[in-house]
Amino acid sequence: MAVQRAASPRRPPAPRWPRLLLPLLLLLLPAPSEGLGHSAELAFAVEPSDDVAVPGQPIVLDCKVEGTPPVRITWRKNGVELPESTHSTLLANGSLMIHHFRLERGGSPSDEGDYECVAQNRFGLVVSRKARIQAATMSDFHVHPQATVGEEGGVARFQCQIHGLPEPLITWEKNRVPIDTDNERYTLLPKGVLQITGLRAEDSGIFHCVASNIASIRISHGARLTVSGSGSGAYKEPAILVGPENLTLTVHQTAVLECVATGNPRPIVSWSRLDGRPIGVEGIQVLGTGNLIISDVTVQHSGVYVCAANRPGTRVRRTAQGRLVVQAPAEFVQHPQSISRPAGTTAMFTCQAQGEPPPHVTWLKNGQVLGPGGHVRLKNNNSTLTISGIGPEDEAIYQCVAENSAGSSQASARLTVLWAEGLPGPPRNVRAVSVSSTEVRVSWSEPLANTKEIIGYVLHIRKAADPPELEYQEAVSKSTFQHLVSDLEPSTAYSFYIKAYTPRGASSASVPTLASTLGEAPAPPPLSVRVLGSSSLQLLWEPWPRLAQHEGGFKLFYRPASKTSFTGPILLPGTVSSYNLSQLDPTAVYEVKLLAYNQHGDGNATVRFVSLRGASERTALSPPCDCRKEEAANQTSTTGIVIGIHIGVTCIIFCVLFLLFGQRGRVLLCKDVENQLSPPQGPRNQRDPGILALNGARRGERGQLGRDEKHVDMKELEQLFPPAGAAGQPDPRPTQDPAAPAPCEETQLSTLPLRGCGLMEGKTAEATAPCAGLAAAPPPPNRGPGLLSEGQTARPAEARVTQPAHSEQ
């Protein structure tokens, strides 16, 4: 059960009994024993608080503790236990009395400092919150009131400032007589300000500031107030003489925000928050003509406050603003709870505190600061304490201490470690021996006592440099007293400990032992090669910083594949990830080899083959560009496009006119005509080159034949396609007069392969008169001569042609 600072003793809770024994104990004990009237938990009912002491006077620091007796109480000053002496006395209730509070003088120490009450019983130890004890003091005035001259009906203001402990009480005197505080025109503010409104002639006089506390009384210099005749009554703009100051207070204190405004007519003073939130009415009052007083401030009162002086009946205003910061000492939202856990398990305490500014949380174990390490972990800004693998040494009272600039608070909880009867002791003689770079053999001896019920062992493993939460376990049978741990990292230190398990629970942990795995040569590094030019390469791989920790790095070798010896080794540190090779033979294929090494030797190498021939050819085929030439070409490209468009449009118009008025027809000679004009065909490879050229013409170029204006007569055809006699072979086909028109029937459109057709176009309409029924197709743009030259090829496409009918001979 957690206990926080309290003002009165709390009701003792019921004692905690083991769950299995509670029914039996209730039967055997008819009435609670006398000892059960005390709280089982050790906690503070009253803690010391901050105080101010008068030098030479006694002071008592309160402390009251609850818990199972006997309880021993001691005190600490600035973290050191106070020895017994005649200067101070420990009272029966645990409070500390200092008979004559003293300041440091000569060789005697001062009694000022931070005091803590320490309570201890057989369950543990707790420490109270820190109480700061300071000596009462009073300094001289560092601001004295100044002489003031004012007009009747106006405003006068005096101010004095002085420091002291405790905070001095400020009063005022006029002509050595205390000012009547019942006078509504006189306003006394706690920080040493006197305001007088509606000045009159009788207000003239000498004013003194009087400061007093338990240490001393101080009186300031006198300041004269002179009240002149009545004002002229002329209009004066509203003005703020004194605006609110920035304040930092603690909760439950009183905030005084001053605002003194002048003007004619007298301005109206109002207050608001800069964030637009309402100021509220509870604990709020306006003192004098415009001072804002907030009693019992809370954190919600923090903000920027704006004082506005408005001219009545208008929107003319003047403003001033000040920031109020309210701090709150740490207080607990969630207290740590006392728990009981079996040995070997995990215990967790949670403690959440709030305050302004946010408090810092620390943990104590039996009064000593507890930090993370070993099996102790702190998480969530120290709000969660976790203890793993608890044992008898972890049984204690744990305290959560929350502290900020406004104060501190503490809460405590107890950890009880449960032990079953007959549990075995910890395994003995635990040893760990490295077997390889990834294996360690751990051996042990069985516990000394209670070994019959052991059902197995659990080996706990973690890297020595890792926190306890990264630990993992491996189970071992009860008859085995050694275990081979595998899949470890080379050259790494590991920590091992072991526990014996029975059906009733686990034994305590054995003594941890350390062992390091053996080292090994590094693995082959991943390597990639990039060709930078015709004679340079870039090698890339991943850096291995761990190589530098083991006296290692990289070794680089390279050679032309045609040679037997390597260039190298080139030694590189483990942090390097690239290397460039230059001045290489552009025509050669290179072998590159990279390996990693450490103090255990060289690892296997990664080998790459790369050719520079392709880069050399690409460089030759792609010479450096003439940027100025390209720029000039780019500048003329737009003009060329425009000219090309105009030419194209002109050509289209010309072709349309040509179709309408000039062209009369087109004659397409099919394969039969071609056969009549050509010599007998021999083997394909022995054909006349002209025949191949004609039959192999491309589609566009055949169309060109039809558009050519040149008349192709029979003599020209005979020159292009010699008669059969010229080839030395008879022509089986009958001869025909070239002047006589071939008998034609009406032609029809069909689709034939281009290999089967030759093209010829007549020059005039009379030349094609015998074939009056031919259909003329629109000619494509003129592309030059109609016959293909030798060596041109035709595309395997189809064209729409006119096919003449065969005449019967």
PDB file of N, CA and C in Angstrom, residues 44-91:
ATOM      1  N   PHE A  44       4.864   6.989   6.330  1.00  0.00           N
ATOM      2  CA  PHE A  44       4.822   8.225   7.103  1.00  0.00           C
ATOM      3  C   PHE A  44       3.392   8.708   7.232  1.00  0.00           C
ATOM      4  N   ALA A  45       3.021   9.003   8.451  1.00  0.00           N
ATOM      5  CA  ALA A  45       1.746   9.663   8.696  1.00  0.00           C
ATOM      6  C   ALA A  45       1.911  11.176   8.634  1.00  0.00           C
ATOM      7  N   VAL A  46       3.031  11.689   9.107  1.00  0.00           N
ATOM      8  CA  VAL A  46       3.354  13.120   9.042  1.00  0.00           C
ATOM      9  C   VAL A  46       4.800  13.245   8.595  1.00  0.00           C
ATOM     10  N   GLU A  47       5.036  14.119   7.615  1.00  0.00           N
ATOM     11  CA  GLU A  47       6.387  14.355   7.122  1.00  0.00           C
ATOM     12  C   GLU A  47       6.811  15.784   7.438  1.00  0.00           C
ATOM     13  N   PRO A  48       8.112  16.028   7.517  1.00  0.00           N
ATOM     14  CA  PRO A  48       8.575  17.399   7.768  1.00  0.00           C
ATOM     15  C   PRO A  48       8.264  18.293   6.581  1.00  0.00           C
ATOM     16  N   SER A  49       8.119  19.583   6.833  1.00  0.00           N
ATOM     17  CA  SER A  49       7.799  20.545   5.787  1.00  0.00           C
ATOM     18  C   SER A  49       8.814  21.680   5.817  1.00  0.00           C
ATOM     19  N   ASP A  50       8.874  22.425   4.707  1.00  0.00           N
ATOM     20  CA  ASP A  50       9.788  23.560   4.635  1.00  0.00           C
ATOM     21  C   ASP A  50       9.433  24.576   5.721  1.00  0.00           C
ATOM     22  N   ASP A  51      10.467  25.200   6.275  1.00  0.00           N
ATOM     23  CA  ASP A  51      10.230  26.141   7.371  1.00  0.00           C
ATOM     24  C   ASP A  51      11.358  27.166   7.395  1.00  0.00           C
ATOM     25  N   VAL A  52      11.088  28.264   8.091  1.00  0.00           N
ATOM     26  CA  VAL A  52      12.069  29.329   8.302  1.00  0.00           C
ATOM     27  C   VAL A  52      12.290  29.454   9.798  1.00  0.00           C
ATOM     28  N   ALA A  53      13.556  29.407  10.233  1.00  0.00           N
ATOM     29  CA  ALA A  53      13.896  29.436  11.659  1.00  0.00           C
ATOM     30  C   ALA A  53      14.572  30.762  11.998  1.00  0.00           C
ATOM     31  N   VAL A  54      14.330  31.192  13.238  1.00  0.00           N
ATOM     32  CA  VAL A  54      14.956  32.417  13.744  1.00  0.00           C
ATOM     33  C   VAL A  54      16.270  32.032  14.410  1.00  0.00           C
ATOM     34  N   PRO A  55      17.361  32.614  14.006  1.00  0.00           N
ATOM     35  CA  PRO A  55      18.644  32.273  14.657  1.00  0.00           C
ATOM     36  C   PRO A  55      18.568  32.473  16.173  1.00  0.00           C
ATOM     37  N   GLY A  56      19.068  31.451  16.861  1.00  0.00           N
ATOM     38  CA  GLY A  56      19.047  31.488  18.319  1.00  0.00           C
ATOM     39  C   GLY A  56      17.786  30.955  18.941  1.00  0.00           C
ATOM     40  N   GLN A  57      16.763  30.688  18.132  1.00  0.00           N
ATOM     41  CA  GLN A  57      15.494  30.194  18.642  1.00  0.00           C
ATOM     42  C   GLN A  57      15.351  28.702  18.300  1.00  0.00           C
ATOM     43  N   PRO A  58      14.539  27.956  19.078  1.00  0.00           N
ATOM     44  CA  PRO A  58      14.350  26.525  18.773  1.00  0.00           C
ATOM     45  C   PRO A  58      13.409  26.331  17.590  1.00  0.00           C
ATOM     46  N   ILE A  59      13.519  25.171  16.964  1.00  0.00           N
ATOM     47  CA  ILE A  59      12.634  24.802  15.865  1.00  0.00           C
ATOM     48  C   ILE A  59      12.422  23.299  15.927  1.00  0.00           C
ATOM     49  N   VAL A  60      11.201  22.841  15.599  1.00  0.00           N
ATOM     50  CA  VAL A  60      10.837  21.428  15.630  1.00  0.00           C
ATOM     51  C   VAL A  60      10.457  20.979  14.221  1.00  0.00           C
ATOM     52  N   LEU A  61      11.061  19.894  13.766  1.00  0.00           N
ATOM     53  CA  LEU A  61      10.745  19.285  12.483  1.00  0.00           C
ATOM     54  C   LEU A  61       9.893  18.055  12.753  1.00  0.00           C
ATOM     55  N   ASP A  62       8.657  18.066  12.241  1.00  0.00           N
ATOM     56  CA  ASP A  62       7.703  17.012  12.548  1.00  0.00           C
ATOM     57  C   ASP A  62       7.975  15.752  11.732  1.00  0.00           C
ATOM     58  N   CYS A  63       7.725  14.594  12.363  1.00  0.00           N
ATOM     59  CA  CYS A  63       7.813  13.304  11.695  1.00  0.00           C
ATOM     60  C   CYS A  63       7.048  12.288  12.519  1.00  0.00           C
ATOM     61  N   LYS A  64       6.124  11.559  11.869  1.00  0.00           N
ATOM     62  CA  LYS A  64       5.379  10.506  12.532  1.00  0.00           C
ATOM     63  C   LYS A  64       5.282   9.321  11.587  1.00  0.00           C
ATOM     64  N   VAL A  65       5.571   8.118  12.097  1.00  0.00           N
ATOM     65  CA  VAL A  65       5.698   6.924  11.262  1.00  0.00           C
ATOM     66  C   VAL A  65       4.735   5.862  11.755  1.00  0.00           C
ATOM     67  N   GLU A  66       4.172   5.083  10.809  1.00  0.00           N
ATOM     68  CA  GLU A  66       3.361   3.918  11.115  1.00  0.00           C
ATOM     69  C   GLU A  66       4.038   2.691  10.539  1.00  0.00           C
ATOM     70  N   GLY A  67       3.897   1.565  11.226  1.00  0.00           N
ATOM     71  CA  GLY A  67       4.477   0.331  10.735  1.00  0.00           C
ATOM     72  C   GLY A  67       4.631  -0.673  11.853  1.00  0.00           C
ATOM     73  N   THR A  68       4.983  -1.894  11.450  1.00  0.00           N
ATOM     74  CA  THR A  68       5.156  -2.963  12.422  1.00  0.00           C
ATOM     75  C   THR A  68       6.365  -2.667  13.297  1.00  0.00           C
ATOM     76  N   PRO A  69       6.187  -2.607  14.614  1.00  0.00           N
ATOM     77  CA  PRO A  69       7.336  -2.327  15.482  1.00  0.00           C
ATOM     78  C   PRO A  69       8.270  -3.544  15.556  1.00  0.00           C
ATOM     79  N   PRO A  70       9.479  -3.308  15.965  1.00  0.00           N
ATOM     80  CA  PRO A  70      10.039  -2.007  16.354  1.00  0.00           C
ATOM     81  C   PRO A  70      10.433  -1.188  15.144  1.00  0.00           C
ATOM     82  N   VAL A  71      10.243   0.121  15.239  1.00  0.00           N
ATOM     83  CA  VAL A  71      10.594   1.065  14.188  1.00  0.00           C
ATOM     84  C   VAL A  71      11.677   1.997  14.707  1.00  0.00           C
ATOM     85  N   ARG A  72      12.741   2.084  13.994  1.00  0.00           N
ATOM     86  CA  ARG A  72      13.858   2.963  14.358  1.00  0.00           C
ATOM     87  C   ARG A  72      13.827   4.199  13.474  1.00  0.00           C
ATOM     88  N   ILE A  73      13.907   5.384  14.085  1.00  0.00           N
ATOM     89  CA  ILE A  73      13.825   6.652  13.361  1.00  0.00           C
ATOM     90  C   ILE A  73      15.139   7.404  13.526  1.00  0.00           C
ATOM     91  N   THR A  74      15.657   7.865  12.426  1.00  0.00           N
ATOM     92  CA  THR A  74      16.849   8.721  12.415  1.00  0.00           C
ATOM     93  C   THR A  74      16.583   9.889  11.471  1.00  0.00           C
ATOM     94  N   TRP A  75      17.527  10.852  11.467  1.00  0.00           N
ATOM     95  CA  TRP A  75      17.399  12.022  10.612  1.00  0.00           C
ATOM     96  C   TRP A  75      18.661  12.190   9.773  1.00  0.00           C
ATOM     97  N   ARG A  76      18.446  12.721   8.558  1.00  0.00           N
ATOM     98  CA  ARG A  76      19.554  13.069   7.683  1.00  0.00           C
ATOM     99  C   ARG A  76      19.505  14.564   7.387  1.00  0.00           C
ATOM    100  N   LYS A  77      20.708  15.139   7.278  1.00  0.00           N
ATOM    101  CA  LYS A  77      20.822  16.529   6.850  1.00  0.00           C
ATOM    102  C   LYS A  77      21.719  16.567   5.619  1.00  0.00           C
ATOM    103  N   ASN A  78      21.152  17.037   4.519  1.00  0.00           N
ATOM    104  CA  ASN A  78      21.870  17.077   3.248  1.00  0.00           C
ATOM    105  C   ASN A  78      22.393  15.695   2.861  1.00  0.00           C
ATOM    106  N   GLY A  79      21.587  14.647   3.158  1.00  0.00           N
ATOM    107  CA  GLY A  79      21.921  13.291   2.781  1.00  0.00           C
ATOM    108  C   GLY A  79      22.820  12.549   3.740  1.00  0.00           C
ATOM    109  N   VAL A  80      23.263  13.185   4.811  1.00  0.00           N
ATOM    110  CA  VAL A  80      24.168  12.560   5.784  1.00  0.00           C
ATOM    111  C   VAL A  80      23.427  12.410   7.108  1.00  0.00           C
ATOM    112  N   GLU A  81      23.571  11.215   7.723  1.00  0.00           N
ATOM    113  CA  GLU A  81      22.870  10.969   8.983  1.00  0.00           C
ATOM    114  C   GLU A  81      23.379  11.899  10.073  1.00  0.00           C
ATOM    115  N   LEU A  82      22.419  12.485  10.805  1.00  0.00           N
ATOM    116  CA  LEU A  82      22.775  13.391  11.897  1.00  0.00           C
ATOM    117  C   LEU A  82      23.233  12.585  13.112  1.00  0.00           C
ATOM    118  N   PRO A  83      24.406  12.897  13.651  1.00  0.00           N
ATOM    119  CA  PRO A  83      24.854  12.187  14.860  1.00  0.00           C
ATOM    120  C   PRO A  83      24.112  12.706  16.092  1.00  0.00           C
ATOM    121  N   GLU A  84      24.100  11.893  17.107  1.00  0.00           N
ATOM    122  CA  GLU A  84      23.491  12.337  18.367  1.00  0.00           C
ATOM    123  C   GLU A  84      24.357  13.421  18.998  1.00  0.00           C
ATOM    124  N   SER A  85      23.697  14.477  19.483  1.00  0.00           N
ATOM    125  CA  SER A  85      24.433  15.588  20.108  1.00  0.00           C
ATOM    126  C   SER A  85      23.494  16.337  21.032  1.00  0.00           C
ATOM    127  N   THR A  86      24.083  17.232  21.799  1.00  0.00           N
ATOM    128  CA  THR A  86      23.283  18.059  22.699  1.00  0.00           C
ATOM    129  C   THR A  86      22.624  19.215  21.969  1.00  0.00           C
ATOM    130  N   HIS A  87      23.021  19.438  20.711  1.00  0.00           N
ATOM    131  CA  HIS A  87      22.463  20.549  19.952  1.00  0.00           C
ATOM    132  C   HIS A  87      21.055  20.240  19.458  1.00  0.00           C
ATOM    133  N   SER A  88      20.733  18.950  19.260  1.00  0.00           N
ATOM    134  CA  SER A  88      19.413  18.552  18.781  1.00  0.00           C
ATOM    135  C   SER A  88      18.956  17.319  19.550  1.00  0.00           C
ATOM    136  N   THR A  89      17.626  17.123  19.575  1.00  0.00           N
ATOM    137  CA  THR A  89      17.034  16.018  20.323  1.00  0.00           C
ATOM    138  C   THR A  89      15.978  15.327  19.474  1.00  0.00           C
ATOM    139  N   LEU A  90      16.005  13.980  19.483  1.00  0.00           N
ATOM    140  CA  LEU A  90      14.980  13.200  18.806  1.00  0.00           C
ATOM    141  C   LEU A  90      13.840  12.971  19.781  1.00  0.00           C
ATOM    142  N   LEU A  91      12.661  13.505  19.464  1.00  0.00           N
ATOM    143  CA  LEU A  91      11.516  13.387  20.343  1.00  0.00           C
ATOM    144  C   LEU A  91      10.908  11.986  20.241  1.00  0.00           C
TER     145      LEU A  91
END
